[in-house]
């Protein structure tokens, strides 16, 4: 059995097909242990560290950092028995340019690699031919020499590198090229290019157009040229061509564009949002709520001894309101499965998070069974992990219902798009002080706006409205709602 094992990029879950190598955690020659992290890979969901399948010594790294590799592609070679003696010509890491060194024939022969699917048998078109050549169709082989053109009859062959010299021409007297109009025709009467309104302006201001150098198209005189001449900034035409600043600034080419590759989290988000937007019929409803009592309840909660070391935010109460509303309206927590609707008795509560790599939606597993303190700890841990870029694919799979907290950006609300497989998503807007009618008088109260998008195949208007109303009732008076519903 070969001592060299080739480690292929594994499927990190949910049908991922490729990953980008962010960083190698080992280098050629390092001794590694079983399950030791060897590489950090960014998939379409998150950045994850991949552990080694074998202990041993790193012999080769097949792809440099920044490369996008398909699942199943070899990424590293490991010598599982380095004590058996040195290998002949071990491979090294990639060069700075990204090119990898050519391994020796002995090291290649020692590596165990499963045959690729669809491999072409020797002798067939595209396969190996005798002598190490590649079998190709006649006339379609690789060109090894430069193309040659048959000389024309009577033509004198030119030297390979000699420049073509034109035949000598007798010097001709140089005559000034006549000024031409926009159609390419000569301008008669010694006139220069200028539109009638410009000519009238020059006449009114007493400016001789023949003394000016035009900055317009084809050297035409513009109103600005005439006005500058009249003000004394340009006294006469100069024999030097001047490029218009306005013309040079108005460039709309590739030098003023930025092209960002669509990959990783951004690519998955685009695919998911497009699929959801054009598959599930979305409906969005809005509700503005006085949350003054909820904000006071948070203050009292922060003051309790057992909560002083816990970060408590309005999102915690919104999450609790959603979980209680789901218990009252279970159909909201379901999935459309074609011929049936799957109603789930567990709530994997997703929290949309904006990260440097794009939008991700990790979820708190079985959030409905957690106490308020456990829910607070889970939300805080989820957010911190997302900000550090360490969210695992498992944390982002299996979501059943989502909250997006757009209020942190100062936005009142929105019309969020459903994550694929979910039937509802709630947008939580900013909490603002606003005039509000409270007990018959206009007072300044703390107010927010909720936006609920739902799949109209599953949730009709009545169910969606009741669900949103219950969330609003809890936020308006959380103590009374807890007493009434639990």
CSV table of C-alpha atoms in Angstrom, one decimal:
chain,number,residue,atom,x,y,z
A,1,UNK,CA,0.0,0.0,0.0
A,2,UNK,CA,1.3,3.4,-0.9
A,3,UNK,CA,2.5,5.6,2.0
A,4,UNK,CA,1.4,8.8,0.2
A,5,UNK,CA,-2.2,9.7,0.6
A,6,UNK,CA,-4.0,12.4,-1.4
A,7,UNK,CA,-6.6,14.4,0.4
A,8,UNK,CA,-9.5,15.6,-1.8
A,9,UNK,CA,-11.7,18.6,-1.0
A,10,UNK,CA,-14.7,17.1,0.8
A,11,UNK,CA,-18.3,18.0,0.4
A,12,UNK,CA,-18.9,20.3,3.4
A,13,UNK,CA,-22.7,19.8,3.4
A,14,UNK,CA,-25.9,20.8,1.6
A,15,UNK,CA,-24.6,19.9,-1.9
A,16,UNK,CA,-21.8,22.4,-2.0
A,17,UNK,CA,-19.8,22.0,-5.3
A,18,UNK,CA,-16.7,24.2,-4.7
A,19,UNK,CA,-14.7,26.2,-2.2
A,20,UNK,CA,-12.0,28.9,-2.1
A,21,UNK,CA,-8.8,28.2,-0.3
A,22,UNK,CA,-8.4,31.1,2.1
A,23,UNK,CA,-5.3,30.0,4.0
A,24,UNK,CA,-3.1,27.0,4.4
A,25,UNK,CA,-2.5,26.2,8.1
A,26,UNK,CA,0.4,23.9,7.3
A,27,UNK,CA,3.3,23.8,4.8
A,28,UNK,CA,5.3,21.2,3.0
A,29,UNK,CA,7.5,19.3,5.4
A,30,UNK,CA,5.3,19.9,8.5
A,31,UNK,CA,4.4,16.9,10.6
A,32,UNK,CA,0.7,16.8,11.3
A,33,UNK,CA,-1.6,14.8,13.5
A,34,UNK,CA,-5.0,13.1,12.8
A,35,UNK,CA,-7.8,15.7,12.8
A,36,UNK,CA,-5.4,18.6,12.9
A,37,UNK,CA,-6.8,21.6,10.9
A,38,UNK,CA,-4.8,21.9,7.8
A,39,UNK,CA,-6.6,24.4,5.5
A,40,UNK,CA,-9.3,27.1,5.8
A,41,UNK,CA,-11.8,27.0,3.0
A,42,UNK,CA,-14.6,29.4,2.2
A,43,UNK,CA,-17.6,27.7,0.8
A,44,UNK,CA,-20.9,29.3,-0.4
A,45,UNK,CA,-22.0,29.3,3.2
A,46,UNK,CA,-19.1,30.0,5.5
A,47,UNK,CA,-15.4,29.8,6.2
A,48,UNK,CA,-14.5,26.5,7.7
A,49,UNK,CA,-11.3,24.7,8.8
A,50,UNK,CA,-10.8,21.2,7.4
A,51,UNK,CA,-9.0,18.6,9.5
A,52,UNK,CA,-6.5,16.1,8.3
A,53,UNK,CA,-7.7,12.5,7.6
A,54,UNK,CA,-4.3,11.0,8.3
A,55,UNK,CA,-1.3,11.7,10.5
A,56,UNK,CA,2.0,12.1,8.8
A,57,UNK,CA,4.1,14.6,6.9
A,58,UNK,CA,2.9,17.1,4.3
A,59,UNK,CA,4.5,16.2,1.0
A,60,UNK,CA,2.7,18.5,-1.5
A,61,UNK,CA,0.2,21.3,-1.6
A,62,UNK,CA,-1.6,21.2,-4.9
A,63,UNK,CA,-3.4,24.6,-4.9
A,64,UNK,CA,-2.3,28.0,-3.7
A,65,UNK,CA,-4.3,30.3,-1.5
A,66,UNK,CA,-7.0,32.1,-3.3
A,67,UNK,CA,-7.7,29.3,-5.7
A,68,UNK,CA,-11.3,28.0,-6.2
A,69,UNK,CA,-11.4,24.2,-6.1
A,70,UNK,CA,-14.2,21.9,-7.0
A,71,UNK,CA,-15.3,19.2,-4.5
A,72,UNK,CA,-13.4,16.0,-5.0
A,73,UNK,CA,-10.3,17.7,-6.3
A,74,UNK,CA,-6.9,16.7,-4.6
A,75,UNK,CA,-5.6,19.6,-2.5
A,76,UNK,CA,-2.8,18.1,-0.4
A,77,UNK,CA,-0.6,15.0,-0.3
A,78,UNK,CA,0.4,13.4,3.0
A,79,UNK,CA,3.2,10.9,3.7
A,80,UNK,CA,1.5,8.6,6.3
A,81,UNK,CA,4.9,6.8,7.1
A,82,UNK,CA,7.6,9.4,7.1
A,83,UNK,CA,9.9,7.2,9.3
A,84,UNK,CA,10.2,4.7,6.4
A,85,UNK,CA,12.8,6.8,4.7
A,86,UNK,CA,13.0,9.9,2.5
A,87,UNK,CA,11.0,10.1,-0.7
A,88,UNK,CA,12.6,11.0,-4.0
A,89,UNK,CA,12.2,14.7,-4.9
A,90,UNK,CA,9.3,15.7,-2.6
A,91,UNK,CA,7.0,18.4,-3.9
A,92,UNK,CA,6.9,22.0,-2.6
A,93,UNK,CA,4.3,24.6,-2.2
A,94,UNK,CA,3.1,26.8,-5.0
A,95,UNK,CA,5.3,29.6,-6.3
A,96,UNK,CA,4.2,33.2,-5.7
A,97,UNK,CA,2.8,33.3,-9.2
A,98,UNK,CA,0.5,30.4,-8.5
A,99,UNK,CA,2.4,27.9,-10.6
A,100,UNK,CA,3.1,24.6,-9.0
A,101,UNK,CA,6.3,22.6,-9.4
A,102,UNK,CA,6.3,19.5,-11.5
A,103,UNK,CA,6.6,16.4,-9.3
A,104,UNK,CA,9.0,13.7,-10.1
A,105,UNK,CA,7.9,10.5,-11.8
A,106,UNK,CA,8.7,8.5,-8.7
A,107,UNK,CA,6.6,10.7,-6.4
A,108,UNK,CA,3.7,10.6,-8.9
A,109,UNK,CA,3.9,6.8,-9.0
A,110,UNK,CA,3.8,6.6,-5.2
A,111,UNK,CA,0.6,8.7,-4.9
A,112,UNK,CA,-2.7,6.8,-4.7
A,113,UNK,CA,-5.4,8.7,-6.7
A,114,UNK,CA,-8.7,7.1,-7.7
A,115,UNK,CA,-9.2,7.2,-11.5
A,116,UNK,CA,-11.3,10.1,-12.6
A,117,UNK,CA,-14.7,9.5,-14.0
A,118,UNK,CA,-14.9,9.8,-17.8
A,119,UNK,CA,-11.2,9.1,-18.3
A,120,UNK,CA,-10.5,8.5,-21.9
A,121,UNK,CA,-8.9,5.1,-22.8
A,122,UNK,CA,-5.5,5.1,-24.6
A,123,UNK,CA,-5.7,5.2,-28.3
A,124,UNK,CA,-9.0,7.0,-28.5
A,125,UNK,CA,-9.4,10.6,-29.5
A,126,UNK,CA,-8.3,12.8,-26.6
A,127,UNK,CA,-6.5,9.8,-24.9
A,128,UNK,CA,-2.9,8.9,-24.7
A,129,UNK,CA,-1.2,7.6,-27.8
A,130,UNK,CA,2.1,5.7,-28.2
A,131,UNK,CA,5.2,7.8,-27.5
A,132,UNK,CA,3.5,10.0,-24.9
A,133,UNK,CA,1.5,11.9,-27.6
A,134,UNK,CA,-2.2,12.8,-27.4
A,135,UNK,CA,-4.4,11.2,-30.0
A,136,UNK,CA,-6.2,13.9,-32.0
A,137,UNK,CA,-8.2,14.1,-35.3
A,138,UNK,CA,-6.1,14.7,-38.4
A,139,UNK,CA,-5.7,18.4,-38.9
A,140,UNK,CA,-6.7,19.2,-35.3
A,141,UNK,CA,-3.4,18.6,-33.6
A,142,UNK,CA,-1.4,21.3,-31.8
A,143,UNK,CA,0.4,23.7,-34.1
A,144,UNK,CA,4.1,23.7,-33.5
A,145,UNK,CA,5.3,26.2,-36.1
A,146,UNK,CA,4.3,29.6,-37.2
A,147,UNK,CA,1.9,29.9,-40.1
A,148,UNK,CA,3.5,30.7,-43.5
A,149,UNK,CA,1.9,32.5,-46.4
A,150,UNK,CA,2.6,31.5,-50.0
A,151,UNK,CA,4.4,34.4,-51.7
A,152,UNK,CA,2.5,36.0,-54.5
A,153,UNK,CA,3.7,35.4,-58.1
A,154,UNK,CA,6.4,37.9,-59.0
A,155,UNK,CA,6.8,39.2,-55.4
A,156,UNK,CA,10.3,39.6,-54.0
A,157,UNK,CA,10.7,37.7,-50.8
A,158,UNK,CA,11.3,40.0,-47.8
A,159,UNK,CA,13.8,39.4,-45.0
A,160,UNK,CA,12.4,37.8,-41.9
A,161,UNK,CA,13.0,40.8,-39.7
A,162,UNK,CA,13.6,43.6,-42.2
A,163,UNK,CA,11.0,46.4,-42.0
A,164,UNK,CA,9.0,47.3,-45.0
A,165,UNK,CA,10.4,50.5,-46.6
A,166,UNK,CA,8.1,52.5,-48.8
A,167,UNK,CA,9.3,53.6,-52.2
A,168,UNK,CA,10.8,57.1,-52.2
A,169,UNK,CA,8.4,59.9,-53.1
A,170,UNK,CA,9.4,63.2,-54.5
A,171,UNK,CA,8.9,66.0,-52.0
A,172,UNK,CA,5.8,67.9,-52.5
A,173,UNK,CA,5.2,71.5,-51.4
A,174,UNK,CA,3.3,71.5,-48.1
A,175,UNK,CA,0.1,73.4,-48.2
A,176,UNK,CA,-2.2,74.0,-45.2
A,177,UNK,CA,-5.1,71.7,-44.9
A,178,UNK,CA,-8.3,73.5,-45.3
A,179,UNK,CA,-10.7,73.8,-42.4
A,180,UNK,CA,-13.4,71.3,-42.7
A,181,UNK,CA,-17.0,71.2,-41.3
A,182,UNK,CA,-18.7,68.5,-39.3
A,183,UNK,CA,-19.5,66.5,-42.6
A,184,UNK,CA,-15.8,66.5,-43.6
A,185,UNK,CA,-16.3,69.0,-46.4
A,186,UNK,CA,-14.1,72.2,-46.7
A,187,UNK,CA,-15.4,75.4,-45.2
A,188,UNK,CA,-15.6,78.0,-47.8
A,189,UNK,CA,-14.9,81.7,-47.4
A,190,UNK,CA,-12.1,81.3,-44.9
A,191,UNK,CA,-14.6,80.7,-42.1
A,192,UNK,CA,-14.0,78.5,-39.0
A,193,UNK,CA,-16.2,75.9,-37.4
A,194,UNK,CA,-18.8,77.5,-35.2
A,195,UNK,CA,-22.6,77.1,-34.8
A,196,UNK,CA,-24.8,80.1,-35.7
A,197,UNK,CA,-25.6,81.0,-32.1
A,198,UNK,CA,-21.9,81.0,-31.3
A,199,UNK,CA,-21.3,83.3,-34.3
A,200,UNK,CA,-24.0,85.7,-33.1
A,201,UNK,CA,-22.5,85.7,-29.6
A,202,UNK,CA,-19.0,86.4,-31.1
A,203,UNK,CA,-20.4,89.3,-33.2
A,204,UNK,CA,-22.2,90.8,-30.2
A,205,UNK,CA,-19.1,90.6,-28.0
A,206,UNK,CA,-16.8,91.8,-30.8
A,207,UNK,CA,-14.7,88.6,-30.9
A,208,UNK,CA,-12.9,87.6,-34.1
A,209,UNK,CA,-13.5,83.8,-34.5
A,210,UNK,CA,-10.5,83.4,-36.7
A,211,UNK,CA,-8.2,84.3,-33.8
A,212,UNK,CA,-9.5,81.5,-31.6
A,213,UNK,CA,-8.6,77.8,-31.2
A,214,UNK,CA,-11.7,75.8,-30.8
A,215,UNK,CA,-12.1,73.3,-27.9
A,216,UNK,CA,-15.2,71.7,-29.4
A,217,UNK,CA,-15.6,68.6,-31.6
A,218,UNK,CA,-13.4,68.8,-34.8
A,219,UNK,CA,-11.9,72.0,-33.4
A,220,UNK,CA,-15.1,73.9,-33.5
A,221,UNK,CA,-15.5,77.2,-31.5
A,222,UNK,CA,-17.9,76.9,-28.5
A,223,UNK,CA,-19.7,79.5,-26.5
A,224,UNK,CA,-17.1,79.0,-23.7
A,225,UNK,CA,-14.3,79.8,-26.1
A,226,UNK,CA,-16.0,83.1,-27.1
A,227,UNK,CA,-16.7,84.1,-23.6
A,228,UNK,CA,-13.2,83.4,-22.4
A,229,UNK,CA,-11.8,85.5,-25.3
A,230,UNK,CA,-14.2,88.3,-24.5
A,231,UNK,CA,-13.1,88.3,-20.9
A,232,UNK,CA,-9.5,88.5,-21.8
A,233,UNK,CA,-8.4,85.1,-20.6
A,234,UNK,CA,-7.7,84.0,-24.2
A,235,UNK,CA,-6.4,86.8,-26.3
A,236,UNK,CA,-5.5,84.9,-29.5
A,237,UNK,CA,-5.3,81.4,-30.9
A,238,UNK,CA,-2.3,79.4,-30.1
A,239,UNK,CA,-0.8,76.8,-32.5
A,240,UNK,CA,-1.0,74.1,-29.7
A,241,UNK,CA,-3.9,71.7,-29.6
A,242,UNK,CA,-5.7,71.8,-26.2
A,243,UNK,CA,-7.7,68.9,-24.9
A,244,UNK,CA,-11.0,69.9,-23.4
A,245,UNK,CA,-11.1,69.2,-19.6
A,246,UNK,CA,-14.7,68.4,-19.8
A,247,UNK,CA,-14.2,65.9,-22.6
A,248,UNK,CA,-11.3,64.1,-20.8
A,249,UNK,CA,-13.3,64.0,-17.6
A,250,UNK,CA,-16.3,62.4,-19.2
A,251,UNK,CA,-14.8,59.0,-19.9
A,252,UNK,CA,-17.0,56.0,-19.3
A,253,UNK,CA,-14.6,53.1,-19.9
A,254,UNK,CA,-13.3,50.2,-18.0
A,255,UNK,CA,-10.7,52.3,-16.2
A,256,UNK,CA,-13.6,53.8,-14.2
A,257,UNK,CA,-15.3,50.4,-13.5
A,258,UNK,CA,-14.8,47.8,-10.9
A,259,UNK,CA,-15.5,44.1,-11.5
A,260,UNK,CA,-16.1,41.9,-8.5
A,261,UNK,CA,-16.2,38.1,-9.0
A,262,UNK,CA,-19.4,36.5,-7.8
A,263,UNK,CA,-18.4,33.6,-5.6
A,264,UNK,CA,-18.7,32.2,-2.1
A,265,UNK,CA,-21.5,33.6,0.1
A,266,UNK,CA,-22.5,36.2,-2.5
A,267,UNK,CA,-23.0,33.6,-5.2
A,268,UNK,CA,-25.1,31.4,-2.9
A,269,UNK,CA,-27.2,34.4,-1.7
A,270,UNK,CA,-27.9,35.5,-5.3
A,271,UNK,CA,-29.0,32.0,-6.3
A,272,UNK,CA,-31.2,31.5,-3.2
A,273,UNK,CA,-32.8,34.9,-3.5
A,274,UNK,CA,-33.5,34.6,-7.2
A,275,UNK,CA,-35.0,31.1,-6.7
A,276,UNK,CA,-37.2,32.2,-3.8
A,277,UNK,CA,-38.4,35.5,-5.3
A,278,UNK,CA,-39.6,33.7,-8.5
A,279,UNK,CA,-40.9,30.5,-6.9
A,280,UNK,CA,-42.8,31.6,-3.7
A,281,UNK,CA,-45.5,34.2,-4.2
A,282,UNK,CA,-44.5,36.8,-1.6
A,283,UNK,CA,-46.9,39.0,0.4
A,284,UNK,CA,-45.7,41.6,2.8
A,285,UNK,CA,-47.7,43.3,5.6
A,286,UNK,CA,-46.7,46.1,8.0
A,287,UNK,CA,-47.5,46.9,11.5
A,288,UNK,CA,-46.4,50.0,13.5
A,289,UNK,CA,-46.2,49.3,17.3
A,290,UNK,CA,-45.7,51.3,20.4
A,291,UNK,CA,-42.9,49.4,22.2
A,292,UNK,CA,-42.3,51.8,25.1
A,293,UNK,CA,-43.4,49.2,27.6
A,294,UNK,CA,-41.1,46.6,26.0
A,295,UNK,CA,-38.1,48.9,26.2
A,296,UNK,CA,-38.9,49.6,29.9
A,297,UNK,CA,-39.1,45.8,30.5
A,298,UNK,CA,-35.6,45.4,29.0
A,299,UNK,CA,-34.2,48.0,31.3
A,300,UNK,CA,-35.7,46.2,34.3
A,301,UNK,CA,-34.3,42.9,33.0
A,302,UNK,CA,-30.8,44.4,32.6
A,303,UNK,CA,-31.0,45.5,36.2
A,304,UNK,CA,-31.6,42.1,37.7
A,305,UNK,CA,-28.6,40.4,39.2
A,306,UNK,CA,-28.7,37.2,37.1
A,307,UNK,CA,-28.8,39.3,33.9
A,308,UNK,CA,-26.1,41.8,34.5
A,309,UNK,CA,-23.5,39.9,32.5
A,310,UNK,CA,-25.8,39.2,29.6
A,311,UNK,CA,-26.1,41.5,26.5
A,312,UNK,CA,-29.8,42.2,26.2
A,313,UNK,CA,-31.1,43.9,23.1
A,314,UNK,CA,-34.6,44.5,21.6
A,315,UNK,CA,-34.0,41.6,19.2
A,316,UNK,CA,-34.3,39.2,22.2
A,317,UNK,CA,-37.9,40.3,22.8
A,318,UNK,CA,-38.7,40.2,19.1
A,319,UNK,CA,-37.4,36.6,19.0
A,320,UNK,CA,-39.5,35.7,22.0
A,321,UNK,CA,-42.5,37.3,20.5
A,322,UNK,CA,-42.0,35.3,17.2
A,323,UNK,CA,-41.6,32.0,19.1
A,324,UNK,CA,-44.8,32.6,21.2
A,325,UNK,CA,-46.7,33.6,18.0
A,326,UNK,CA,-45.6,30.4,16.3
A,327,UNK,CA,-47.1,28.3,19.1
A,328,UNK,CA,-50.4,30.1,18.5
A,329,UNK,CA,-50.2,29.8,14.7
A,330,UNK,CA,-48.2,26.6,13.8
A,331,UNK,CA,-48.9,26.8,10.1
A,332,UNK,CA,-46.6,29.7,9.8
A,333,UNK,CA,-43.6,27.4,10.6
A,334,UNK,CA,-44.0,25.2,7.6
A,335,UNK,CA,-42.5,24.3,4.2
A,336,UNK,CA,-44.1,24.0,0.7
A,337,UNK,CA,-43.2,20.5,-0.6
A,338,UNK,CA,-45.2,20.4,-3.8
A,339,UNK,CA,-48.0,17.9,-3.1
A,340,UNK,CA,-48.0,18.6,0.6
A,341,UNK,CA,-47.3,21.2,3.3
A,342,UNK,CA,-44.8,20.1,5.9
A,343,UNK,CA,-45.7,21.7,9.3
A,344,UNK,CA,-42.7,21.6,11.7
A,345,UNK,CA,-43.1,21.2,15.4
A,346,UNK,CA,-39.6,22.6,16.0
A,347,UNK,CA,-38.5,26.2,15.3
A,348,UNK,CA,-34.9,26.7,14.0
A,349,UNK,CA,-35.0,30.5,14.3
A,350,UNK,CA,-32.7,32.2,11.7
A,351,UNK,CA,-31.1,35.6,12.3
A,352,UNK,CA,-29.9,37.4,9.2
A,353,UNK,CA,-26.4,38.7,9.7
A,354,UNK,CA,-24.4,41.0,7.5
A,355,UNK,CA,-20.7,39.9,7.3
A,356,UNK,CA,-17.7,40.9,5.3
A,357,UNK,CA,-18.3,38.0,3.0
A,358,UNK,CA,-22.0,38.8,2.5
A,359,UNK,CA,-25.4,37.9,4.0
A,360,UNK,CA,-25.6,34.7,6.0
A,361,UNK,CA,-28.6,33.4,8.0
A,362,UNK,CA,-27.4,31.1,10.9
A,363,UNK,CA,-30.2,29.7,13.1
A,364,UNK,CA,-30.8,28.8,16.7
A,365,UNK,CA,-31.7,25.1,16.7
A,366,UNK,CA,-35.0,24.3,18.5
A,367,UNK,CA,-35.3,27.8,19.8
A,368,UNK,CA,-38.9,27.3,21.0
A,369,UNK,CA,-37.6,25.0,23.8
A,370,UNK,CA,-35.1,27.6,25.2
A,371,UNK,CA,-35.8,29.8,28.2
A,372,UNK,CA,-35.4,33.5,27.8
A,373,UNK,CA,-31.9,33.4,29.3
A,374,UNK,CA,-30.8,30.5,27.1
A,375,UNK,CA,-32.3,32.3,24.1
A,376,UNK,CA,-30.2,35.4,24.9
A,377,UNK,CA,-27.0,33.4,25.2
A,378,UNK,CA,-27.7,31.6,21.9
A,379,UNK,CA,-28.4,34.8,20.0
A,380,UNK,CA,-25.3,36.5,21.4
A,381,UNK,CA,-23.1,33.5,20.5
A,382,UNK,CA,-24.6,33.2,17.1
A,383,UNK,CA,-24.0,36.9,16.3
A,384,UNK,CA,-20.4,36.9,17.6
A,385,UNK,CA,-19.6,33.7,15.6
A,386,UNK,CA,-21.0,35.3,12.4
A,387,UNK,CA,-19.0,38.5,12.9
A,388,UNK,CA,-15.8,36.5,13.3
A,389,UNK,CA,-16.5,34.6,10.1
A,390,UNK,CA,-16.6,31.2,11.9
A,391,UNK,CA,-20.2,30.2,11.3
A,392,UNK,CA,-20.3,26.5,10.3
A,393,UNK,CA,-22.5,25.2,7.5
A,394,UNK,CA,-24.4,23.2,10.0
A,395,UNK,CA,-25.4,26.4,11.8
A,396,UNK,CA,-26.9,27.8,8.6
A,397,UNK,CA,-28.8,24.7,7.5
A,398,UNK,CA,-32.3,23.6,8.5
A,399,UNK,CA,-33.8,27.1,9.2
A,400,UNK,CA,-37.6,27.2,9.5
A,401,UNK,CA,-38.3,30.9,10.2
A,402,UNK,CA,-36.2,34.1,10.0
A,403,UNK,CA,-35.8,37.5,11.6
A,404,UNK,CA,-33.9,40.3,9.9
A,405,UNK,CA,-33.0,43.2,12.1
A,406,UNK,CA,-32.8,46.1,9.6
A,407,UNK,CA,-33.3,48.6,12.5
A,408,UNK,CA,-29.5,48.4,13.3
A,409,UNK,CA,-29.0,50.3,10.0
A,410,UNK,CA,-31.5,53.0,11.0
A,411,UNK,CA,-34.1,51.6,8.6
A,412,UNK,CA,-37.8,51.6,9.6
A,413,UNK,CA,-38.7,48.3,7.9
A,414,UNK,CA,-38.5,46.5,4.6
A,415,UNK,CA,-40.0,43.8,2.4
A,416,UNK,CA,-37.6,40.9,3.0
A,417,UNK,CA,-37.3,37.9,0.6
A,418,UNK,CA,-38.0,34.5,2.1
A,419,UNK,CA,-35.0,32.1,2.6
A,420,UNK,CA,-35.7,29.0,0.4
A,421,UNK,CA,-37.8,26.4,2.2
A,422,UNK,CA,-39.2,28.9,4.7
A,423,UNK,CA,-42.7,30.4,4.7
A,424,UNK,CA,-42.2,33.6,6.7
A,425,UNK,CA,-39.6,36.2,7.5
A,426,UNK,CA,-40.0,39.2,9.8
A,427,UNK,CA,-38.2,42.6,9.3
A,428,UNK,CA,-37.6,44.4,12.6
A,429,UNK,CA,-37.2,48.2,12.1
A,430,UNK,CA,-35.5,50.9,14.1
A,431,UNK,CA,-37.0,51.9,17.5
A,432,UNK,CA,-37.6,55.7,17.3
A,433,UNK,CA,-39.2,58.3,19.6
A,434,UNK,CA,-42.3,59.6,17.8
A,435,UNK,CA,-45.5,61.4,18.7
A,436,UNK,CA,-48.2,58.8,19.6
A,437,UNK,CA,-51.7,58.9,20.9
A,438,UNK,CA,-51.5,57.2,24.3
A,439,UNK,CA,-54.5,57.2,26.6
A,440,UNK,CA,-56.2,59.9,24.6
A,441,UNK,CA,-53.2,62.3,24.6
A,442,UNK,CA,-50.4,62.8,22.1
A,443,UNK,CA,-47.1,61.9,23.8
A,444,UNK,CA,-43.6,61.0,22.7
A,445,UNK,CA,-43.4,57.2,22.7
A,446,UNK,CA,-40.9,54.6,21.4
A,447,UNK,CA,-42.2,53.2,18.2
A,448,UNK,CA,-41.1,50.6,15.7
A,449,UNK,CA,-42.4,49.1,12.4
A,450,UNK,CA,-42.6,45.4,11.6
A,451,UNK,CA,-42.7,44.0,8.1
A,452,UNK,CA,-43.8,40.3,7.6
A,453,UNK,CA,-43.2,38.6,4.3
A,454,UNK,CA,-44.9,35.2,3.8
A,455,UNK,CA,-45.5,32.5,1.2
A,456,UNK,CA,-49.1,33.0,0.0
A,457,UNK,CA,-49.3,29.4,-1.0
A,458,UNK,CA,-49.2,28.4,2.6
A,459,UNK,CA,-50.2,31.5,4.6
A,460,UNK,CA,-53.3,33.4,3.6
A,461,UNK,CA,-54.0,37.0,4.5
A,462,UNK,CA,-55.9,36.2,7.7
A,463,UNK,CA,-53.3,33.9,9.1
A,464,UNK,CA,-50.5,36.3,8.2
A,465,UNK,CA,-52.3,39.2,9.8
A,466,UNK,CA,-53.1,37.3,13.0
A,467,UNK,CA,-49.5,36.2,13.3
A,468,UNK,CA,-48.1,39.7,12.8
A,469,UNK,CA,-50.7,41.1,15.2
A,470,UNK,CA,-49.7,38.7,18.0
A,471,UNK,CA,-46.1,39.7,17.6
A,472,UNK,CA,-47.1,43.3,17.9
A,473,UNK,CA,-49.3,42.6,21.0
A,474,UNK,CA,-46.3,41.0,22.7
A,475,UNK,CA,-44.0,43.9,22.0
A,476,UNK,CA,-46.7,46.4,23.1
A,477,UNK,CA,-47.0,44.8,26.5
A,478,UNK,CA,-44.8,41.8,27.0
A,479,UNK,CA,-45.7,41.1,30.6
A,480,UNK,CA,-49.4,40.9,29.9
A,481,UNK,CA,-48.8,38.7,26.8
A,482,UNK,CA,-46.7,36.3,28.8
A,483,UNK,CA,-49.4,36.0,31.5
A,484,UNK,CA,-52.2,35.5,28.9
A,485,UNK,CA,-50.4,33.0,26.6
A,486,UNK,CA,-48.3,30.9,28.9
